Every structure is written in structure tokens, then in C-alpha cells.
Coordinates of C-alpha atoms in Angstrom, one line a residue:
M322 CA 11.7 -11.7 -54.2
T323 CA 11.2 -14.9 -52.6
I324 CA 7.6 -14.8 -52.0
N325 CA 7.1 -13.9 -55.6
A326 CA 9.4 -17.3 -56.4
A327 CA 7.0 -18.9 -54.5
R328 CA 4.1 -18.0 -55.8
S329 CA 5.2 -18.8 -59.2
L330 CA 6.2 -22.4 -58.2
F331 CA 3.2 -22.9 -56.4
D332 CA 0.8 -21.9 -59.6
E333 CA 3.0 -23.6 -61.7
Y334 CA 2.5 -26.9 -59.7
C335 CA -1.2 -26.6 -59.8
H336 CA -1.1 -25.9 -63.6
F337 CA 1.1 -28.9 -63.9
K338 CA -1.6 -31.0 -61.7
E339 CA -4.6 -29.8 -63.7
I340 CA -2.5 -31.3 -66.9
N341 CA -1.5 -34.2 -65.1
P342 CA -3.4 -35.0 -62.1
L343 CA -2.2 -38.9 -61.6
N344 CA 1.6 -37.6 -61.6
T345 CA 2.4 -37.6 -57.6
D346 CA 5.6 -35.7 -58.0
E347 CA 5.0 -32.9 -55.2
T348 CA 9.0 -31.3 -56.0
L349 CA 7.2 -27.9 -56.8
L350 CA 4.8 -27.7 -54.0
L351 CA 7.6 -28.6 -51.5
T352 CA 9.6 -26.3 -53.2
A353 CA 7.2 -23.3 -52.9
R354 CA 6.8 -24.2 -49.2
D355 CA 10.4 -23.9 -48.5
Q356 CA 10.3 -20.7 -50.3
V357 CA 7.8 -19.3 -48.0
L358 CA 9.6 -20.6 -45.0
T359 CA 12.7 -18.8 -46.1
D360 CA 10.7 -15.5 -46.8
I361 CA 9.2 -15.9 -43.4
A362 CA 12.6 -16.3 -41.8
L363 CA 13.9 -13.1 -43.7
N364 CA 10.7 -10.9 -43.6
G365 CA 8.9 -11.8 -40.8
Y366 CA 4.9 -13.1 -41.1
T367 CA 3.3 -11.2 -43.7
K368 CA -0.3 -11.4 -45.2
E369 CA 0.6 -12.5 -47.9
A370 CA 3.3 -15.3 -46.9
A371 CA 0.4 -16.6 -44.4
R372 CA -2.3 -17.0 -46.9
L373 CA 0.3 -18.4 -49.4
M374 CA 1.9 -20.9 -46.5
H375 CA -1.9 -21.7 -45.9
R376 CA -2.9 -22.6 -49.6
I377 CA 0.3 -25.0 -49.9
L378 CA 0.1 -26.9 -46.8
S379 CA -3.8 -27.4 -47.6
F380 CA -2.6 -29.7 -50.2
L381 CA 0.0 -32.0 -48.2
G382 CA -2.7 -34.3 -46.3
D383 CA -2.7 -34.6 -42.4
A384 CA 0.9 -33.7 -41.8
G385 CA 0.6 -30.4 -43.6
L386 CA -2.7 -29.5 -41.8
Q387 CA -0.9 -30.2 -38.4
E388 CA 1.8 -28.0 -39.7
R389 CA -0.8 -25.5 -40.9
E390 CA -2.3 -25.3 -37.3
H391 CA 1.5 -24.6 -35.8
Q392 CA 1.9 -21.8 -38.5
L393 CA -1.4 -20.0 -37.6
R394 CA -0.5 -20.2 -34.2
L395 CA 2.4 -18.8 -34.4
Y396 CA 0.7 -16.1 -36.9
L397 CA -1.9 -15.1 -34.4
R398 CA 1.0 -13.9 -31.8
E399 CA 1.6 -11.4 -34.1
P400 CA 0.4 -7.8 -34.1
L401 CA -2.4 -8.5 -36.8
E402 CA -5.4 -6.1 -37.8
R403 CA -9.0 -7.3 -36.8
D404 CA -10.0 -8.7 -40.0
E405 CA -6.8 -10.6 -40.6
R406 CA -6.8 -12.1 -36.9
F407 CA -10.7 -13.3 -37.3
W408 CA -9.2 -15.0 -40.4
A409 CA -6.5 -16.5 -39.0
H410 CA -8.8 -17.5 -36.0
W411 CA -11.2 -18.9 -38.0
E412 CA -8.5 -20.9 -40.1
L413 CA -7.3 -22.3 -36.8
V414 CA -10.5 -23.6 -35.7
D415 CA -11.1 -25.3 -39.0
T416 CA -7.5 -26.5 -39.0
L417 CA -8.1 -28.1 -35.7
A418 CA -12.0 -29.5 -37.1
L419 CA -10.1 -31.3 -39.9
L420 CA -7.8 -32.8 -37.8
K421 CA -10.4 -34.4 -35.5
K422 CA -9.2 -32.3 -32.5
C423 CA -12.7 -32.0 -31.2
K424 CA -12.0 -31.1 -27.7
E425 CA -9.2 -28.4 -29.1
T426 CA -11.8 -27.3 -31.8
V427 CA -14.7 -26.5 -28.9
A428 CA -12.4 -24.9 -26.9
E429 CA -10.4 -22.6 -29.6
Q430 CA -13.9 -21.6 -31.1
L431 CA -15.2 -20.5 -27.8
M432 CA -12.2 -18.6 -27.6
F433 CA -12.6 -17.3 -31.1
L434 CA -16.3 -16.4 -30.5
H435 CA -15.8 -14.3 -27.1
W436 CA -13.2 -12.4 -28.8
T437 CA -15.4 -11.8 -31.7
K438 CA -18.4 -10.9 -29.8
A439 CA -15.9 -8.2 -28.1
N440 CA -14.2 -6.8 -31.1
C441 CA -16.4 -7.1 -34.0
E442 CA -20.2 -6.2 -35.0
P443 CA -23.0 -8.5 -34.7
K444 CA -23.3 -9.4 -38.4
A445 CA -20.0 -11.5 -37.9
W446 CA -21.0 -13.4 -34.8
P447 CA -22.6 -16.4 -37.1
A448 CA -19.4 -16.7 -39.4
V449 CA -17.7 -18.0 -36.2
M450 CA -20.0 -20.6 -35.8
F451 CA -21.5 -21.9 -39.4
D452 CA -19.3 -24.3 -40.4
G453 CA -20.4 -28.0 -40.2
T454 CA -17.4 -29.9 -40.1
Q455 CA -16.6 -27.5 -36.9
A456 CA -20.2 -28.0 -35.7
H457 CA -19.5 -31.7 -35.5
C458 CA -16.8 -31.6 -33.2
W459 CA -19.2 -30.5 -30.8
A460 CA -21.3 -33.5 -31.6
C461 CA -18.1 -35.6 -31.0
V462 CA -17.7 -34.4 -27.2
N463 CA -21.1 -34.8 -26.5
R464 CA -21.8 -30.8 -26.7
M465 CA -24.2 -30.5 -29.3
T466 CA -27.0 -29.0 -27.1
E467 CA -24.9 -26.4 -26.2
W468 CA -24.0 -25.7 -29.8
F469 CA -27.7 -25.2 -30.3
D470 CA -28.2 -23.0 -27.5
L471 CA -25.3 -20.9 -29.0
Y472 CA -26.9 -21.0 -32.1
Y473 CA -30.6 -20.2 -31.1
D474 CA -29.3 -17.2 -28.9
I475 CA -27.5 -15.6 -31.8
I476 CA -29.6 -16.4 -34.6
N477 CA -32.6 -15.0 -32.8
S478 CA -31.0 -12.0 -31.4
I479 CA -29.2 -10.5 -34.5
E480 CA -30.5 -8.2 -36.8
S481 CA -31.6 -9.3 -40.3
T482 CA -29.2 -7.1 -42.5
E483 CA -27.9 -7.4 -46.0
D484 CA -24.6 -7.7 -44.7
N485 CA -24.9 -10.3 -42.5
R486 CA -27.6 -12.2 -44.7
K487 CA -24.9 -15.0 -46.2
N488 CA -23.3 -15.5 -42.4
R489 CA -26.7 -16.1 -41.1
A490 CA -28.1 -18.2 -44.2
S491 CA -24.9 -20.5 -43.5
Y492 CA -25.2 -21.0 -39.9
I493 CA -29.0 -21.7 -40.6
R494 CA -28.4 -24.4 -43.2
T495 CA -25.7 -25.9 -40.8
A496 CA -28.1 -26.1 -37.5
G497 CA -30.8 -27.9 -40.1
E498 CA -28.3 -30.3 -41.5
H499 CA -27.5 -31.2 -37.6
L500 CA -30.6 -31.5 -36.4
V501 CA -31.4 -34.2 -39.6
F502 CA -28.6 -35.9 -38.6
H503 CA -29.6 -36.0 -35.0
N504 CA -33.1 -37.1 -35.9
K505 CA -34.6 -33.8 -34.7
M506 CA -37.1 -33.8 -38.0
D507 CA -39.7 -31.1 -36.7
E508 CA -36.8 -28.8 -35.5
A509 CA -35.0 -29.5 -39.2
M510 CA -38.2 -28.5 -41.2
K511 CA -38.6 -25.2 -39.0
E512 CA -34.9 -24.4 -39.9
S513 CA -35.3 -24.9 -44.0
E514 CA -38.5 -22.6 -43.3
R515 CA -36.1 -20.2 -41.6
L516 CA -33.8 -20.2 -44.3
M517 CA -36.5 -20.0 -47.2
K518 CA -37.3 -16.3 -45.4
V519 CA -33.5 -15.6 -45.9
V520 CA -33.7 -16.5 -49.3
D521 CA -36.9 -14.7 -49.8
E522 CA -35.2 -11.2 -48.3
S523 CA -34.1 -10.5 -51.8
A524 CA -34.7 -11.5 -55.6
Q525 CA -31.5 -10.2 -56.5
W526 CA -29.5 -11.6 -54.2
P527 CA -26.3 -13.4 -55.4
E528 CA -26.4 -16.5 -53.6
R529 CA -29.9 -16.9 -53.3
V530 CA -30.4 -20.1 -55.6
I531 CA -27.3 -21.8 -53.3
F532 CA -29.4 -21.3 -50.3
W533 CA -32.4 -22.0 -51.8
L534 CA -30.7 -25.5 -52.5
G535 CA -29.6 -25.5 -48.6
A536 CA -33.4 -25.3 -47.7
T537 CA -34.5 -27.8 -49.9
T538 CA -32.0 -30.5 -49.6
I539 CA -32.5 -30.1 -45.9
K540 CA -36.4 -31.3 -47.0
L541 CA -35.0 -34.0 -49.1
E542 CA -33.0 -35.3 -46.1
V543 CA -35.9 -35.3 -43.6
F544 CA -38.1 -37.0 -46.4
R545 CA -35.3 -39.4 -47.0
K546 CA -35.3 -40.7 -43.2
K547 CA -38.9 -40.5 -42.8
Q548 CA -39.5 -42.8 -46.2
D549 CA -41.7 -40.1 -47.4
W550 CA -40.6 -41.1 -51.2
E551 CA -43.4 -38.9 -53.0
S552 CA -42.5 -35.8 -51.3
Y553 CA -39.0 -36.6 -51.7
D554 CA -39.5 -37.1 -55.7
Q555 CA -41.3 -33.7 -55.5
Q556 CA -38.2 -32.2 -54.1
V557 CA -35.8 -33.9 -56.7
Q558 CA -38.0 -32.6 -59.8
S559 CA -38.0 -29.0 -58.3
I560 CA -34.1 -29.3 -58.3
M561 CA -33.8 -30.8 -61.4
A562 CA -36.3 -28.6 -62.9
L563 CA -34.2 -25.3 -61.9
L564 CA -31.1 -27.3 -63.4
E565 CA -32.4 -27.2 -66.7
T566 CA -33.4 -23.5 -67.2
D567 CA -31.0 -21.0 -68.7
S568 CA -31.0 -18.7 -66.1
L569 CA -27.8 -19.6 -64.3
D570 CA -24.3 -19.9 -65.1
I571 CA -22.3 -23.1 -65.2
E572 CA -20.8 -23.0 -61.9
K573 CA -23.9 -22.8 -59.9
K574 CA -25.3 -25.6 -62.0
K575 CA -22.1 -27.4 -61.0
F576 CA -22.8 -26.8 -57.4
I577 CA -26.5 -27.6 -57.4
A578 CA -25.5 -30.7 -59.2
N579 CA -23.2 -32.0 -56.6
D580 CA -25.3 -31.1 -53.6
L581 CA -28.2 -33.1 -55.8
G582 CA -26.3 -36.1 -56.7
A583 CA -25.0 -36.5 -52.7
C584 CA -28.6 -36.6 -51.5
L585 CA -29.4 -39.1 -54.2
L586 CA -26.5 -41.0 -52.9
W587 CA -27.4 -41.1 -49.5
A588 CA -30.9 -42.3 -50.8
G589 CA -29.1 -45.3 -52.8
R590 CA -30.3 -43.6 -56.3
Y591 CA -26.7 -44.7 -57.6
Q592 CA -27.5 -44.5 -61.1
Q593 CA -29.4 -40.9 -61.0
A594 CA -26.6 -39.6 -58.9
Q595 CA -23.9 -40.9 -61.3
L596 CA -25.4 -39.0 -64.3
L597 CA -24.9 -35.8 -62.5
F598 CA -21.5 -36.4 -61.1
E599 CA -20.5 -37.5 -64.8
S600 CA -22.0 -34.1 -66.3
N601 CA -20.2 -32.1 -63.5
I602 CA -16.9 -34.0 -64.2
K603 CA -17.0 -33.3 -67.8
H604 CA -17.6 -29.4 -66.9
G605 CA -14.1 -29.3 -65.1
S606 CA -15.1 -30.6 -61.0
G607 CA -12.8 -32.4 -59.5
G608 CA -12.0 -33.8 -56.1
I609 CA -14.9 -35.0 -54.2
T610 CA -16.9 -35.5 -57.3
H611 CA -14.6 -38.0 -58.6
Y612 CA -15.0 -39.5 -55.0
F613 CA -18.6 -39.8 -55.3
L614 CA -18.8 -41.4 -58.7
A615 CA -16.6 -43.7 -57.7
I616 CA -18.8 -45.0 -54.9
C617 CA -21.6 -44.7 -57.8
I618 CA -19.5 -47.1 -60.0
W619 CA -18.9 -49.4 -57.6
S620 CA -22.3 -49.8 -56.0
S621 CA -24.2 -50.6 -59.4
K622 CA -21.5 -52.2 -61.5
K623 CA -18.6 -53.5 -59.2
D624 CA -16.3 -52.0 -61.9
R625 CA -12.9 -52.3 -60.3
T626 CA -11.2 -50.2 -63.4
Q627 CA -13.3 -47.4 -63.4
T628 CA -13.7 -47.2 -59.7
Q629 CA -9.9 -47.2 -58.9
H630 CA -9.7 -44.4 -61.7
H631 CA -12.2 -42.0 -59.7
L632 CA -10.8 -42.8 -56.6
A633 CA -7.2 -41.9 -57.9
M634 CA -8.5 -38.8 -59.5
A635 CA -10.1 -37.8 -56.5
E636 CA -6.8 -38.5 -54.3
N637 CA -4.5 -36.6 -56.6
E638 CA -6.6 -34.0 -58.4
V639 CA -6.0 -29.9 -57.2
V640 CA -9.2 -28.8 -58.3
N641 CA -11.9 -28.3 -55.9
N642 CA -10.0 -30.1 -53.5
L643 CA -8.5 -27.9 -50.9
N644 CA -8.2 -29.8 -47.6
M645 CA -9.2 -33.3 -48.8
R646 CA -6.1 -34.7 -50.1
G647 CA -5.0 -37.4 -48.0
R648 CA -8.2 -37.7 -46.5
Y649 CA -9.9 -39.8 -48.8
I650 CA -8.6 -43.3 -47.7
E651 CA -10.1 -42.4 -44.1
M652 CA -13.6 -42.1 -45.7
F653 CA -13.4 -45.0 -48.0
K654 CA -13.0 -47.0 -44.5
E655 CA -15.8 -45.5 -43.5
Q656 CA -18.1 -45.6 -46.3
P657 CA -20.7 -48.5 -46.4
E658 CA -20.8 -48.9 -50.1
F659 CA -17.0 -50.1 -49.9
S660 CA -17.2 -52.3 -47.2
D661 CA -16.7 -55.3 -49.5
I662 CA -13.3 -53.9 -50.3
W663 CA -12.2 -52.2 -47.0
D664 CA -9.1 -55.1 -46.9
D665 CA -8.7 -54.7 -50.7
Q666 CA -4.8 -53.6 -50.8
E667 CA -5.1 -52.5 -54.5
F668 CA -7.9 -50.3 -53.7
L669 CA -6.1 -49.1 -50.8
S670 CA -2.7 -48.4 -52.7
V671 CA -4.7 -46.1 -55.1
I672 CA -5.8 -43.7 -52.5
S673 CA -3.0 -44.1 -49.8
P674 CA -1.5 -40.6 -49.3
K675 CA 1.8 -41.9 -48.6
A676 CA 3.2 -40.5 -52.0
R677 CA 2.7 -37.1 -50.4
S678 CA 3.5 -37.7 -46.8
V679 CA 5.1 -34.7 -45.5
D680 CA 7.4 -35.4 -42.5
L681 CA 6.1 -32.9 -40.0
Q682 CA 9.3 -32.7 -38.0
D683 CA 11.5 -32.0 -41.2
L684 CA 8.8 -29.2 -42.1
Q685 CA 9.4 -27.7 -38.4
S686 CA 13.1 -28.6 -38.6
K687 CA 13.6 -26.3 -41.6
Q688 CA 11.9 -23.5 -40.0
T689 CA 14.0 -23.4 -37.1
S690 CA 17.3 -23.9 -39.3
Q691 CA 16.3 -20.7 -41.3
I692 CA 15.0 -18.5 -38.1
H693 CA 18.4 -19.2 -36.5

């Protein structure tokens, strides 16, 4: 019954936060966490307990992520089935990347890739490497050339099938985005074209529009860096035209609007981007959308009240905010649009994660006492 009680508490917490996003009371969340620890102590690690603990800790900032690393390492000691081991190992690499433990991320990811090649079909190989945050860790330790060597080896050697289409597309998109970041524009355009070929493999593919957008936004970023604004505007118009059709459901439109809004934001087109973010928020987007909107409002209007409101919503909402809570303050301190208020204590207090700061030692001591 303990795990059921934990799930009920967690669901109650998520419902409470949707209604009261600015309320910082974490009692339900922390009680749910303790219930899962009790269940693990009584019944050992189960898939259900591991997955629920993973979700709960994702809402607890860096301390939660540190504990998530600890729990995943313990879970990986269990005799897991292949697919469950794949999930846990992928999440461990991702957690290390989110914590910016870049050397550990690269080392763990290489071990994961070695295990996957030995135990899984080639269709799974791109999934090991396709995440952009994880790829950034390779750049941080000056091993991006090695990342691309692995990329070209894998993407050029695996068969193109329906089963691996989404993994291939995700991998290509990340490669294209990182080529732009490293100012390799010709190579980035080639990956955009490669991604478009994957998109064209099937007109019925449910993810087709999402990865068409990925290919298009790679081009947008190339044109932005080259300051080819005529080509940039043409790409923007093609995306806007897609948003105006009736053929897409609201969730896909929200995804497209957020990605386009982010591109416009990086181009300094704050008012255009703001309209897209405001529309998405009206339709239920949270988290990062509020953060992007705060950038737009501060850059174009210097409206303290509205900017602080959206920063607070970004930090406190749980909708579409997995792994992000507690991290906006770091992003704020790196965002050039906020450079004039980086030391403004009123702004810093709005996005301070201290209200949900969890003592890592307390988390681990609770588990130890329950196990013994």
C-alpha cells in the first residue's frame, strides 16, 4: 500500500500546484518521497518505485538531482531486465549532465554506449547519444570532435527503418544544433537536409511535423548567425503558415510556437516572440515558456512586476517543468538580457530555489535509517 499512498500524494501535489503555482509548500511532495523510501526499504527496488522516485526528485532542484543520481546508481545494481537497465542508465547519464558533471557524463555515456552495442539492436544506439544537454558536456571537456566521430559512425552505419526513425531524427537534430553552436554552418545545413530526408520517409509519421520544425530551426539559426535576414524571414513565414493551419492539434502547435519563439528571442525579436509565448501560456504551457516570456518583457518593456511574475511562475509551476525547478536562477545569471539586474536582490529572491532546498544528507540518512 505504501507505493500507492506515495503516488496519491504525488498526484495530489501536482494538482495542488496546478491550481496554486506560486505556493511553495512542498509538504505533499516530500511526504511522497518519504513514502517511496519506505516502500524501497520494505520491498526492495521495483520498477514502480524507481520510476515514481525519479519523478518526485526531478522537482527538487539540484539536491533532488544529486539524490536522483544516488538512487539510479543503487537501482542499476539490481538484476534489471534489458529495457529497464537501458532506461536507468540513460537517466543516470542525463542526471549527470543536468548537474554539469561533464567528465562523469562523458565517461558514463561511453560505458552506456558500449553496453548498448553489446546488448541491444542498432536501432537503440542513437538513443544513447541523441540528447543535446548530454552532448554539451562533451563540448565542455573539449571532446566534441570525438562526439561527432561517434555520430557520423553511428548515423552512417545503421539501417534506416521505421523502428529507429525517431531516434535517428533526434540524433541528427542534436548534431545540427551543435554544429551551429560551433559555427560550422555548411555542416549544419547538411544535417538539416539529412533530417529533412528522414521527415520525408513517411507522410503518415506522427512526429513528422516536429522534426520538420527541427530541420527548419537549424536553418533559422544558420541564417541568424550569417545575418541573412531575407532567408531567415522566409523560414519564419513558413513556420507561421503551419501554425495557422487547422491540421495540427493544440499540443503540436504549442511545441512549434515555443521553438519558433525561442529562435525569435535569440534573434532579438522580442515582441514577435512574446506573442507566441503569451498564446502558449493561455493554452496551458508553463515552466520554460514563462521564463522566455520574462526575457521578452524585460528586454522590450522593463516591466518589473510582469517580469518578476513570470520568473516566479517559471520557478514554481510544475507543468512542463521537469528537471527545471531550482535551475532558473543559474540561467538568469547567464542571460545577457538580464545583465542589468544580475545583482538585483528583489529579482533573485523571486527565483531562488531555497524554498524547496532539500538537504541531500537528510535524504540519504532517511533511507539508511529505514533500511537498517
